[in-house]
Each structure stands twice: as C-alpha cells, then as structure tokens.
C-alpha cells in the first residue's frame, strides 16, 4: 500500500501553473532538447537523406541502405511525438490526485525513456556503420554528406538526453514519497513547512514549536514586581 503522499499526490492542485518555473526545470529542458534533436534527425533524412543517380529511384545516402533511413525516420518521429506527449503530461502531472495514476505516469515515463535511449544507441551504431561503409562512388559530389553527419551526431546527443531522462524517471519511481521530485513548482514556505524552533524552559527540557516568537503552552507571564515582592528578605543583624 502506497503512503498518502506518495508520488507527490499530497500536493495535487495546491499550486497554480507557473510557466517560468516549468520551462526552467531541468526535466523540461531535457525534454525540449530531446524534441529538437529528434526533429533534426528525421528532418535531415527526409530532406537530404535520399539521392537519385541517373534514375528516378531514390537511394539512401547511408550505403544505399533504405533500412537505415527508415530506421532513423521512424525513431525520430516516435521520439518527437513522445517528447510532446510527456511535456503535456508534465504540465498536468501536479493536478493528478490519484496515486495510482501518478505511479502509472512515472512508470510510463521510465519505460519510454529507457526504450528511446536504447533505440537511439542502436540507431547511432547502425547509421555510423552504414556511413562508414559508404564509398565515394555512391555519393557523387558528396550529396547528402552533411545531412548524414548531422544525423549521426544528433543521434548521439539523443542518447545522452534520453539516458538522463531515464535516470530521472527511475529516481522518481524508486523514491515515490519524495514530493519535490514530482513537481516543477516552487513550494513556498507556509505554516506547515515552518522550521521547528526549540524553546528552552527553566528545568532543562525543551519544547519544540513551529511558531516562533510564541510562548510555550502552559506558561505564565511573570510580573517583575511580583518577583520582587516574593523575594525573601535577608535577616537584619
């Protein structure tokens, strides 16, 4: 059984949406970077990844292997759409009050990010191998060479961003009771988050209170004049 505040459910709906805090959060920045890298990969292949040599048939610049181009386009489009979906999920995540729904969202993020990082690693190795096997005869005037190099480079960058997102999702999944890991919002210090202030009393014990500058319970404010009146007088000699 999950605790009541697991996966940040205890803060659901308590704070309003803050665009500045959302877009400056590291997880949001990584998702935006992954979104851009995916777009660069499939755009380079679609626009300059195919050439025709003396015929109307289009050939892939990666060693004339159409599977290489199709793989890059498929993974790029899938991660492009996935990044958008998880950005939208991050926006609505603080308003989800169900612990089960939050847990499913974190698990989905973990599985998708891990799968994406693996697919990008395979794509990087596959495209780099096919590009290395491409001879100059297959690329007259070095057509599509820059696009091929850019595709391989951004495949490598995508591995890094999705790997970090995987580690972030794994951390959130393993530490479900840590509220701050599940929100991009800045939690303000309220009465419930006030620091406990130790309040010493005369017998050496300590009363801890979350409301500073407040007298401890069951105490009486003593009047200095009463103390003077109750002070025993020294005998006169």
Short mmCIF file of N, CA, C and O in Angstrom, two decimals, residues 11-144:
data_model
loop_
_atom_site.label_atom_id
_atom_site.label_comp_id
_atom_site.label_asym_id
_atom_site.label_seq_id
_atom_site.Cartn_x
_atom_site.Cartn_y
_atom_site.Cartn_z
N UNK A 11 0.33 17.10 -2.80
CA UNK A 11 0.37 18.50 -3.27
C UNK A 11 -0.48 18.73 -4.50
O UNK A 11 -0.39 19.79 -5.12
N UNK A 12 -1.28 17.75 -4.91
CA UNK A 12 -2.07 17.87 -6.13
C UNK A 12 -3.04 19.03 -6.05
O UNK A 12 -3.83 19.13 -5.11
N UNK A 13 -2.99 19.91 -7.05
CA UNK A 13 -3.91 21.03 -7.14
C UNK A 13 -3.70 22.14 -6.14
O UNK A 13 -4.50 23.06 -6.08
N UNK A 14 -2.60 22.08 -5.36
CA UNK A 14 -2.40 23.09 -4.33
C UNK A 14 -1.73 24.34 -4.87
O UNK A 14 -1.82 25.40 -4.25
N UNK A 15 -1.07 24.23 -6.03
CA UNK A 15 -0.34 25.36 -6.57
C UNK A 15 -0.78 25.62 -8.01
O UNK A 15 -1.13 24.69 -8.74
N UNK A 16 -0.75 26.87 -8.42
CA UNK A 16 -1.13 27.25 -9.77
C UNK A 16 0.03 27.01 -10.73
O UNK A 16 1.19 26.89 -10.32
N UNK A 17 -0.30 26.93 -12.02
CA UNK A 17 0.72 26.70 -13.05
C UNK A 17 1.62 27.92 -13.18
O UNK A 17 1.14 29.04 -13.33
N UNK A 18 2.92 27.69 -13.14
CA UNK A 18 3.92 28.75 -13.26
C UNK A 18 4.75 28.47 -14.50
O UNK A 18 5.60 27.56 -14.48
N UNK A 19 4.55 29.19 -15.61
CA UNK A 19 5.29 28.90 -16.85
C UNK A 19 6.80 29.06 -16.69
O UNK A 19 7.57 28.27 -17.26
N UNK A 20 7.24 30.05 -15.92
CA UNK A 20 8.67 30.27 -15.76
C UNK A 20 9.31 29.09 -15.02
O UNK A 20 10.35 28.56 -15.42
N UNK A 21 8.66 28.65 -13.95
CA UNK A 21 9.20 27.51 -13.20
C UNK A 21 9.16 26.24 -14.03
O UNK A 21 10.07 25.40 -13.93
N UNK A 22 8.14 26.09 -14.87
CA UNK A 22 8.03 24.88 -15.68
C UNK A 22 9.13 24.82 -16.74
O UNK A 22 9.80 23.79 -16.89
N UNK A 23 9.32 25.90 -17.49
CA UNK A 23 10.27 25.88 -18.60
C UNK A 23 11.71 26.00 -18.14
O UNK A 23 12.62 25.78 -18.94
N UNK A 24 11.95 26.36 -16.91
CA UNK A 24 13.31 26.40 -16.39
C UNK A 24 13.67 25.15 -15.59
O UNK A 24 14.79 25.04 -15.10
N UNK A 25 12.73 24.23 -15.45
CA UNK A 25 13.01 22.99 -14.73
C UNK A 25 13.94 22.12 -15.58
O UNK A 25 13.77 22.02 -16.80
N UNK A 26 14.93 21.46 -14.99
CA UNK A 26 15.88 20.64 -15.78
C UNK A 26 15.20 19.56 -16.60
O UNK A 26 15.62 19.29 -17.74
N UNK A 27 14.16 18.93 -16.07
CA UNK A 27 13.48 17.87 -16.82
C UNK A 27 12.79 18.43 -18.06
O UNK A 27 12.81 17.80 -19.12
N UNK A 28 12.21 19.61 -17.94
CA UNK A 28 11.57 20.23 -19.10
C UNK A 28 12.61 20.61 -20.15
O UNK A 28 12.38 20.44 -21.35
N UNK A 29 13.75 21.11 -19.72
CA UNK A 29 14.82 21.47 -20.65
C UNK A 29 15.31 20.23 -21.40
O UNK A 29 15.54 20.26 -22.62
N UNK A 30 15.45 19.12 -20.70
CA UNK A 30 15.89 17.88 -21.35
C UNK A 30 14.85 17.39 -22.35
O UNK A 30 15.20 16.90 -23.44
N UNK A 31 13.58 17.53 -22.02
CA UNK A 31 12.54 17.11 -22.96
C UNK A 31 12.54 17.99 -24.21
O UNK A 31 12.35 17.49 -25.33
N UNK A 32 12.73 19.27 -24.03
CA UNK A 32 12.79 20.17 -25.18
C UNK A 32 14.01 19.87 -26.05
O UNK A 32 13.93 19.90 -27.30
N UNK A 33 15.14 19.58 -25.41
CA UNK A 33 16.33 19.21 -26.19
C UNK A 33 16.10 17.91 -26.95
O UNK A 33 16.48 17.80 -28.13
N UNK A 34 15.49 16.93 -26.32
CA UNK A 34 15.19 15.67 -26.99
C UNK A 34 14.23 15.89 -28.16
O UNK A 34 14.36 15.25 -29.22
N UNK A 35 13.28 16.79 -27.97
CA UNK A 35 12.33 17.12 -29.03
C UNK A 35 13.04 17.73 -30.23
O UNK A 35 12.80 17.35 -31.38
N UNK A 36 13.96 18.66 -29.97
CA UNK A 36 14.70 19.31 -31.06
C UNK A 36 15.63 18.31 -31.76
O UNK A 36 15.71 18.27 -33.00
N UNK A 37 16.34 17.49 -30.99
CA UNK A 37 17.25 16.52 -31.58
C UNK A 37 16.51 15.52 -32.47
O UNK A 37 16.99 15.17 -33.57
N UNK A 38 15.35 15.07 -32.03
CA UNK A 38 14.56 14.13 -32.84
C UNK A 38 14.11 14.79 -34.14
O UNK A 38 14.14 14.16 -35.20
N UNK A 39 13.69 16.04 -34.05
CA UNK A 39 13.25 16.75 -35.24
C UNK A 39 14.40 16.93 -36.23
O UNK A 39 14.22 16.79 -37.45
N UNK A 40 15.60 17.21 -35.72
CA UNK A 40 16.75 17.37 -36.61
C UNK A 40 17.07 16.07 -37.33
O UNK A 40 17.38 16.06 -38.52
N UNK A 41 16.99 14.95 -36.61
CA UNK A 41 17.35 13.66 -37.20
C UNK A 41 16.43 13.31 -38.36
O UNK A 41 16.89 13.05 -39.49
N UNK A 42 15.13 13.28 -38.12
CA UNK A 42 14.26 12.85 -39.22
C UNK A 42 14.13 13.92 -40.29
O UNK A 42 13.88 13.59 -41.47
N UNK A 43 14.34 15.20 -39.96
CA UNK A 43 14.30 16.24 -40.99
C UNK A 43 15.49 16.13 -41.94
O UNK A 43 15.34 16.30 -43.15
N UNK A 44 16.66 15.85 -41.39
CA UNK A 44 17.84 15.70 -42.24
C UNK A 44 17.69 14.52 -43.20
O UNK A 44 18.06 14.61 -44.38
N UNK A 45 17.13 13.42 -42.71
CA UNK A 45 16.97 12.25 -43.58
C UNK A 45 15.89 12.49 -44.63
O UNK A 45 16.07 12.14 -45.81
N UNK A 46 14.79 13.09 -44.23
CA UNK A 46 13.70 13.33 -45.18
C UNK A 46 14.11 14.32 -46.26
O UNK A 46 13.81 14.13 -47.46
N UNK A 47 14.81 15.37 -45.89
CA UNK A 47 15.14 16.44 -46.84
C UNK A 47 16.35 16.10 -47.71
O UNK A 47 16.33 16.35 -48.93
N UNK A 48 17.42 15.56 -47.11
CA UNK A 48 18.65 15.33 -47.86
C UNK A 48 19.20 13.92 -47.71
O UNK A 48 20.34 13.66 -48.09
N UNK A 49 18.40 13.02 -47.16
CA UNK A 49 18.89 11.67 -46.94
C UNK A 49 18.72 10.74 -48.12
O UNK A 49 19.19 9.60 -48.07
N UNK A 50 18.10 11.21 -49.19
CA UNK A 50 17.89 10.38 -50.37
C UNK A 50 18.44 11.11 -51.59
O UNK A 50 18.28 12.33 -51.73
N UNK A 51 19.07 10.36 -52.48
CA UNK A 51 19.61 10.92 -53.72
C UNK A 51 19.21 10.00 -54.87
O UNK A 51 18.89 8.82 -54.67
N UNK A 52 19.22 10.53 -56.07
CA UNK A 52 18.98 9.72 -57.26
C UNK A 52 20.17 9.86 -58.19
O UNK A 52 20.65 10.97 -58.46
N UNK A 53 20.66 8.74 -58.66
CA UNK A 53 21.84 8.71 -59.53
C UNK A 53 21.43 8.12 -60.87
O UNK A 53 21.33 6.90 -61.04
N UNK A 54 21.17 9.01 -61.83
CA UNK A 54 20.85 8.57 -63.19
C UNK A 54 19.52 7.86 -63.31
O UNK A 54 19.27 7.19 -64.33
N UNK A 55 18.67 7.94 -62.30
CA UNK A 55 17.36 7.29 -62.40
C UNK A 55 16.39 8.02 -61.49
O UNK A 55 16.78 8.90 -60.71
N UNK A 56 15.15 7.64 -61.59
CA UNK A 56 14.14 8.26 -60.74
C UNK A 56 14.06 7.60 -59.36
O UNK A 56 13.35 8.09 -58.49
N UNK A 57 14.76 6.52 -59.18
CA UNK A 57 14.74 5.81 -57.90
C UNK A 57 15.59 6.54 -56.88
O UNK A 57 16.75 6.89 -57.15
N UNK A 58 15.03 6.78 -55.71
CA UNK A 58 15.76 7.45 -54.64
C UNK A 58 16.52 6.43 -53.81
O UNK A 58 15.96 5.39 -53.40
N UNK A 59 17.79 6.74 -53.56
CA UNK A 59 18.65 5.85 -52.79
C UNK A 59 19.06 6.54 -51.49
O UNK A 59 19.30 7.75 -51.47
N UNK A 60 19.15 5.77 -50.43
CA UNK A 60 19.55 6.31 -49.13
C UNK A 60 21.04 6.62 -49.14
O UNK A 60 21.85 5.85 -49.70
N UNK A 61 21.41 7.73 -48.54
CA UNK A 61 22.83 8.12 -48.52
C UNK A 61 23.65 7.21 -47.62
O UNK A 61 24.88 7.17 -47.73
N UNK A 62 23.02 6.45 -46.75
CA UNK A 62 23.74 5.53 -45.87
C UNK A 62 23.93 4.19 -46.59
O UNK A 62 23.18 3.24 -46.40
N UNK A 63 24.92 4.16 -47.47
CA UNK A 63 25.31 2.95 -48.18
C UNK A 63 24.16 2.38 -49.03
O UNK A 63 24.07 1.17 -49.24
N UNK A 64 23.32 3.27 -49.50
CA UNK A 64 22.16 2.88 -50.31
C UNK A 64 21.25 1.88 -49.58
O UNK A 64 20.54 1.09 -50.21
N UNK A 65 21.30 1.92 -48.25
CA UNK A 65 20.51 1.00 -47.44
C UNK A 65 19.25 1.74 -46.98
O UNK A 65 19.31 2.61 -46.09
N UNK A 66 18.14 1.39 -47.57
CA UNK A 66 16.89 2.07 -47.22
C UNK A 66 16.46 1.78 -45.78
O UNK A 66 15.76 2.60 -45.17
N UNK A 67 16.89 0.64 -45.23
CA UNK A 67 16.54 0.33 -43.85
C UNK A 67 17.15 1.34 -42.88
O UNK A 67 16.55 1.66 -41.85
N UNK A 68 18.34 1.82 -43.19
CA UNK A 68 18.98 2.81 -42.31
C UNK A 68 18.19 4.11 -42.27
O UNK A 68 17.94 4.68 -41.19
N UNK A 69 17.77 4.58 -43.43
CA UNK A 69 16.98 5.81 -43.48
C UNK A 69 15.61 5.62 -42.82
O UNK A 69 15.14 6.49 -42.07
N UNK A 70 14.99 4.48 -43.09
CA UNK A 70 13.67 4.22 -42.49
C UNK A 70 13.77 4.13 -40.97
O UNK A 70 12.87 4.60 -40.25
N UNK A 71 14.84 3.53 -40.48
CA UNK A 71 15.01 3.41 -39.03
C UNK A 71 15.17 4.78 -38.40
O UNK A 71 14.55 5.09 -37.37
N UNK A 72 16.01 5.61 -38.99
CA UNK A 72 16.22 6.96 -38.45
C UNK A 72 14.95 7.79 -38.45
O UNK A 72 14.66 8.50 -37.47
N UNK A 73 14.16 7.69 -39.52
CA UNK A 73 12.92 8.46 -39.60
C UNK A 73 11.91 7.94 -38.57
O UNK A 73 11.26 8.74 -37.87
N UNK A 74 11.81 6.63 -38.44
CA UNK A 74 10.82 6.05 -37.52
C UNK A 74 11.13 6.42 -36.07
O UNK A 74 10.24 6.89 -35.33
N UNK A 75 12.37 6.23 -35.66
CA UNK A 75 12.74 6.55 -34.29
C UNK A 75 12.64 8.06 -34.04
O UNK A 75 12.19 8.51 -32.98
N UNK A 76 13.04 8.86 -35.01
CA UNK A 76 12.98 10.31 -34.85
C UNK A 76 11.56 10.81 -34.68
O UNK A 76 11.28 11.62 -33.79
N UNK A 77 10.64 10.32 -35.51
CA UNK A 77 9.25 10.76 -35.42
C UNK A 77 8.62 10.27 -34.11
O UNK A 77 7.88 11.00 -33.43
N UNK A 78 8.92 9.01 -33.72
CA UNK A 78 8.34 8.47 -32.48
C UNK A 78 8.81 9.26 -31.26
O UNK A 78 7.99 9.60 -30.38
N UNK A 79 10.09 9.58 -31.19
CA UNK A 79 10.59 10.35 -30.04
C UNK A 79 10.14 11.80 -30.11
O UNK A 79 9.98 12.45 -29.06
N UNK A 80 9.96 12.32 -31.31
CA UNK A 80 9.43 13.68 -31.46
C UNK A 80 8.03 13.78 -30.87
O UNK A 80 7.73 14.68 -30.07
N UNK A 81 7.17 12.84 -31.22
CA UNK A 81 5.81 12.83 -30.68
C UNK A 81 5.80 12.49 -29.20
O UNK A 81 5.01 13.04 -28.42
N UNK A 82 6.69 11.56 -28.79
CA UNK A 82 6.76 11.20 -27.38
C UNK A 82 7.18 12.36 -26.50
O UNK A 82 6.66 12.53 -25.39
N UNK A 83 8.11 13.17 -26.98
CA UNK A 83 8.54 14.33 -26.21
C UNK A 83 7.39 15.31 -26.00
O UNK A 83 7.23 15.86 -24.90
N UNK A 84 6.59 15.51 -27.03
CA UNK A 84 5.44 16.41 -26.90
C UNK A 84 4.43 15.85 -25.89
O UNK A 84 3.91 16.59 -25.03
N UNK A 85 4.16 14.56 -25.97
CA UNK A 85 3.19 13.95 -25.05
C UNK A 85 3.65 14.06 -23.60
O UNK A 85 2.85 14.38 -22.70
N UNK A 86 4.93 13.84 -23.35
CA UNK A 86 5.42 13.89 -21.97
C UNK A 86 5.55 15.33 -21.48
O UNK A 86 5.48 15.57 -20.27
N UNK A 87 5.74 16.27 -22.38
CA UNK A 87 5.69 17.67 -21.96
C UNK A 87 4.29 18.04 -21.49
O UNK A 87 4.12 18.72 -20.47
N UNK A 88 3.28 17.59 -22.23
CA UNK A 88 1.90 17.84 -21.81
C UNK A 88 1.60 17.12 -20.49
O UNK A 88 0.93 17.67 -19.60
N UNK A 89 2.12 15.91 -20.34
CA UNK A 89 1.91 15.17 -19.10
C UNK A 89 2.56 15.88 -17.92
O UNK A 89 1.99 15.91 -16.82
N UNK A 90 3.74 16.45 -18.13
CA UNK A 90 4.40 17.18 -17.05
C UNK A 90 3.60 18.40 -16.62
O UNK A 90 3.63 18.79 -15.46
N UNK A 91 2.90 19.02 -17.57
CA UNK A 91 2.08 20.19 -17.23
C UNK A 91 0.92 19.78 -16.32
O UNK A 91 0.61 20.46 -15.33
N UNK A 92 0.26 18.66 -16.64
CA UNK A 92 -0.92 18.24 -15.89
C UNK A 92 -0.58 17.33 -14.71
O UNK A 92 -1.48 17.01 -13.91
N UNK A 93 0.67 16.92 -14.58
CA UNK A 93 1.01 15.98 -13.52
C UNK A 93 0.74 16.53 -12.13
O UNK A 93 0.22 15.80 -11.27
N UNK A 94 1.06 17.80 -11.81
CA UNK A 94 0.77 18.29 -10.45
C UNK A 94 -0.71 18.30 -10.08
O UNK A 94 -1.04 18.32 -8.89
N UNK A 95 -1.62 18.28 -11.06
CA UNK A 95 -3.04 18.31 -10.76
C UNK A 95 -3.64 16.92 -10.62
O UNK A 95 -4.83 16.79 -10.31
N UNK A 96 -2.86 15.87 -10.86
CA UNK A 96 -3.36 14.50 -10.73
C UNK A 96 -3.35 14.12 -9.25
O UNK A 96 -2.30 14.13 -8.61
N UNK A 97 -4.50 13.80 -8.72
CA UNK A 97 -4.61 13.49 -7.30
C UNK A 97 -4.53 12.00 -7.00
O UNK A 97 -4.27 11.62 -5.86
N UNK A 98 -4.76 11.16 -7.98
CA UNK A 98 -4.73 9.71 -7.76
C UNK A 98 -3.30 9.21 -7.69
O UNK A 98 -2.49 9.48 -8.59
N UNK A 99 -2.99 8.46 -6.64
CA UNK A 99 -1.64 7.90 -6.50
C UNK A 99 -1.37 6.87 -7.58
O UNK A 99 -0.27 6.80 -8.14
N UNK A 100 -2.39 6.06 -7.92
CA UNK A 100 -2.21 5.04 -8.94
C UNK A 100 -1.93 5.66 -10.30
O UNK A 100 -1.08 5.18 -11.06
N UNK A 101 -2.66 6.74 -10.64
CA UNK A 101 -2.44 7.40 -11.92
C UNK A 101 -1.05 8.03 -11.97
O UNK A 101 -0.37 7.98 -13.01
N UNK A 102 -0.61 8.60 -10.86
CA UNK A 102 0.73 9.17 -10.83
C UNK A 102 1.80 8.09 -10.98
O UNK A 102 2.80 8.29 -11.67
N UNK A 103 1.58 6.97 -10.34
CA UNK A 103 2.54 5.87 -10.44
C UNK A 103 2.59 5.34 -11.87
O UNK A 103 3.67 5.03 -12.39
N UNK A 104 1.44 5.22 -12.51
CA UNK A 104 1.43 4.77 -13.90
C UNK A 104 2.16 5.76 -14.81
O UNK A 104 2.87 5.36 -15.75
N UNK A 105 1.97 7.05 -14.56
CA UNK A 105 2.63 8.06 -15.38
C UNK A 105 4.15 7.98 -15.22
O UNK A 105 4.90 8.09 -16.20
N UNK A 106 4.61 7.78 -14.00
CA UNK A 106 6.05 7.66 -13.77
C UNK A 106 6.60 6.40 -14.42
O UNK A 106 7.68 6.41 -15.03
N UNK A 107 5.87 5.29 -14.31
CA UNK A 107 6.31 4.05 -14.96
C UNK A 107 6.34 4.19 -16.47
O UNK A 107 7.27 3.70 -17.14
N UNK A 108 5.35 4.86 -17.04
CA UNK A 108 5.32 5.09 -18.48
C UNK A 108 6.51 5.94 -18.92
O UNK A 108 7.14 5.67 -19.95
N UNK A 109 6.81 6.97 -18.14
CA UNK A 109 7.97 7.80 -18.44
C UNK A 109 9.26 6.99 -18.38
O UNK A 109 10.14 7.13 -19.23
N UNK A 110 9.37 6.12 -17.38
CA UNK A 110 10.57 5.30 -17.23
C UNK A 110 10.74 4.34 -18.40
O UNK A 110 11.83 4.22 -18.97
N UNK A 111 9.66 3.65 -18.77
CA UNK A 111 9.74 2.67 -19.85
C UNK A 111 10.03 3.35 -21.19
O UNK A 111 10.90 2.90 -21.96
N UNK A 112 9.32 4.43 -21.48
CA UNK A 112 9.52 5.11 -22.77
C UNK A 112 10.91 5.72 -22.86
O UNK A 112 11.57 5.62 -23.91
N UNK A 113 11.38 6.36 -21.81
CA UNK A 113 12.71 6.98 -21.84
C UNK A 113 13.81 5.93 -21.99
O UNK A 113 14.76 6.12 -22.75
N UNK A 114 13.67 4.81 -21.26
CA UNK A 114 14.66 3.76 -21.39
C UNK A 114 14.66 3.14 -22.78
O UNK A 114 15.73 2.88 -23.36
N UNK A 115 13.47 2.91 -23.34
CA UNK A 115 13.38 2.36 -24.69
C UNK A 115 13.93 3.34 -25.73
O UNK A 115 14.63 2.94 -26.67
N UNK A 116 13.64 4.63 -25.56
CA UNK A 116 14.13 5.63 -26.50
C UNK A 116 15.66 5.72 -26.49
O UNK A 116 16.30 5.80 -27.54
N UNK A 117 16.25 5.71 -25.30
CA UNK A 117 17.72 5.76 -25.22
C UNK A 117 18.35 4.53 -25.88
O UNK A 117 19.38 4.63 -26.55
N UNK A 118 17.72 3.36 -25.70
CA UNK A 118 18.23 2.14 -26.34
C UNK A 118 18.11 2.21 -27.86
O UNK A 118 19.04 1.86 -28.60
N UNK A 119 16.96 2.68 -28.35
CA UNK A 119 16.76 2.79 -29.80
C UNK A 119 17.72 3.80 -30.42
O UNK A 119 18.23 3.58 -31.53
N UNK A 120 17.98 4.89 -29.72
CA UNK A 120 18.93 5.87 -30.25
C UNK A 120 20.35 5.30 -30.27
O UNK A 120 21.13 5.60 -31.17
N UNK A 121 20.69 4.49 -29.28
CA UNK A 121 22.01 3.85 -29.26
C UNK A 121 22.15 2.90 -30.45
O UNK A 121 23.18 2.90 -31.15
N UNK A 122 21.12 2.10 -30.69
CA UNK A 122 21.14 1.20 -31.84
C UNK A 122 21.21 1.99 -33.14
O UNK A 122 21.97 1.64 -34.07
N UNK A 123 20.42 3.06 -33.23
CA UNK A 123 20.44 3.88 -34.43
C UNK A 123 21.78 4.54 -34.68
O UNK A 123 22.23 4.62 -35.83
N UNK A 124 22.41 5.02 -33.62
CA UNK A 124 23.73 5.64 -33.77
C UNK A 124 24.74 4.63 -34.31
O UNK A 124 25.49 4.93 -35.26
N UNK A 125 24.77 3.44 -33.74
CA UNK A 125 25.71 2.41 -34.20
C UNK A 125 25.39 1.98 -35.64
O UNK A 125 26.30 1.81 -36.47
N UNK A 126 24.11 1.82 -35.94
CA UNK A 126 23.69 1.36 -37.26
C UNK A 126 24.03 2.40 -38.34
O UNK A 126 24.65 2.07 -39.38
N UNK A 127 23.65 3.64 -38.10
CA UNK A 127 23.90 4.68 -39.10
C UNK A 127 25.39 4.98 -39.25
O UNK A 127 25.87 5.21 -40.37
N UNK A 128 26.13 4.97 -38.14
CA UNK A 128 27.58 5.20 -38.23
C UNK A 128 28.26 4.09 -39.03
O UNK A 128 29.18 4.34 -39.82
N UNK A 129 27.82 2.85 -38.83
CA UNK A 129 28.40 1.73 -39.57
C UNK A 129 28.09 1.82 -41.06
O UNK A 129 28.97 1.59 -41.91
N UNK A 130 26.84 2.17 -41.39
CA UNK A 130 26.47 2.29 -42.79
C UNK A 130 27.15 3.48 -43.47
O UNK A 130 27.53 3.39 -44.64
N UNK A 131 27.34 4.54 -42.72
CA UNK A 131 28.02 5.70 -43.30
C UNK A 131 29.51 5.40 -43.53
O UNK A 131 30.10 5.86 -44.51
N UNK A 132 30.09 4.63 -42.63
CA UNK A 132 31.50 4.25 -42.80
C UNK A 132 31.68 3.34 -44.02
O UNK A 132 32.73 3.38 -44.68
N UNK A 133 30.68 2.54 -44.31
CA UNK A 133 30.77 1.63 -45.46
C UNK A 133 30.38 2.30 -46.77
O UNK A 133 30.50 1.69 -47.83
N UNK A 134 29.93 3.54 -46.73
CA UNK A 134 29.52 4.25 -47.94
C UNK A 134 30.76 4.73 -48.68
O UNK A 134 31.61 5.43 -48.12
N UNK A 135 30.88 4.37 -49.93
CA UNK A 135 32.03 4.78 -50.75
C UNK A 135 31.73 6.08 -51.47
O UNK A 135 30.57 6.51 -51.58
N UNK A 136 32.77 6.71 -51.95
CA UNK A 136 32.60 7.99 -52.66
C UNK A 136 31.85 7.82 -53.97
O UNK A 136 31.21 8.77 -54.45
N UNK A 137 31.90 6.63 -54.56
CA UNK A 137 31.19 6.41 -55.82
C UNK A 137 29.68 6.46 -55.65
O UNK A 137 28.95 6.77 -56.59
N UNK A 138 29.24 6.14 -54.44
CA UNK A 138 27.80 6.13 -54.18
C UNK A 138 27.25 7.51 -53.85
O UNK A 138 26.03 7.69 -53.80
N UNK A 139 28.15 8.46 -53.63
CA UNK A 139 27.74 9.83 -53.32
C UNK A 139 28.46 10.80 -54.25
O UNK A 139 29.48 11.40 -53.89
N UNK A 140 28.01 10.97 -55.45
CA UNK A 140 28.67 11.93 -56.35
C UNK A 140 28.52 13.35 -55.83
O UNK A 140 27.46 13.75 -55.36
N UNK A 141 29.62 14.07 -55.86
CA UNK A 141 29.66 15.46 -55.39
C UNK A 141 29.29 15.56 -53.91
O UNK A 141 28.84 16.61 -53.45
N UNK A 142 29.48 14.44 -53.20
CA UNK A 142 29.23 14.41 -51.75
C UNK A 142 27.82 14.87 -51.40
O UNK A 142 27.60 15.59 -50.42
N UNK A 143 26.86 14.41 -52.20
CA UNK A 143 25.47 14.79 -51.94
C UNK A 143 24.98 14.15 -50.65
O UNK A 143 25.14 12.95 -50.43
N UNK A 144 24.38 14.96 -49.79
CA UNK A 144 23.83 14.47 -48.55
C UNK A 144 24.84 14.13 -47.48
O UNK A 144 24.46 13.58 -46.43
#
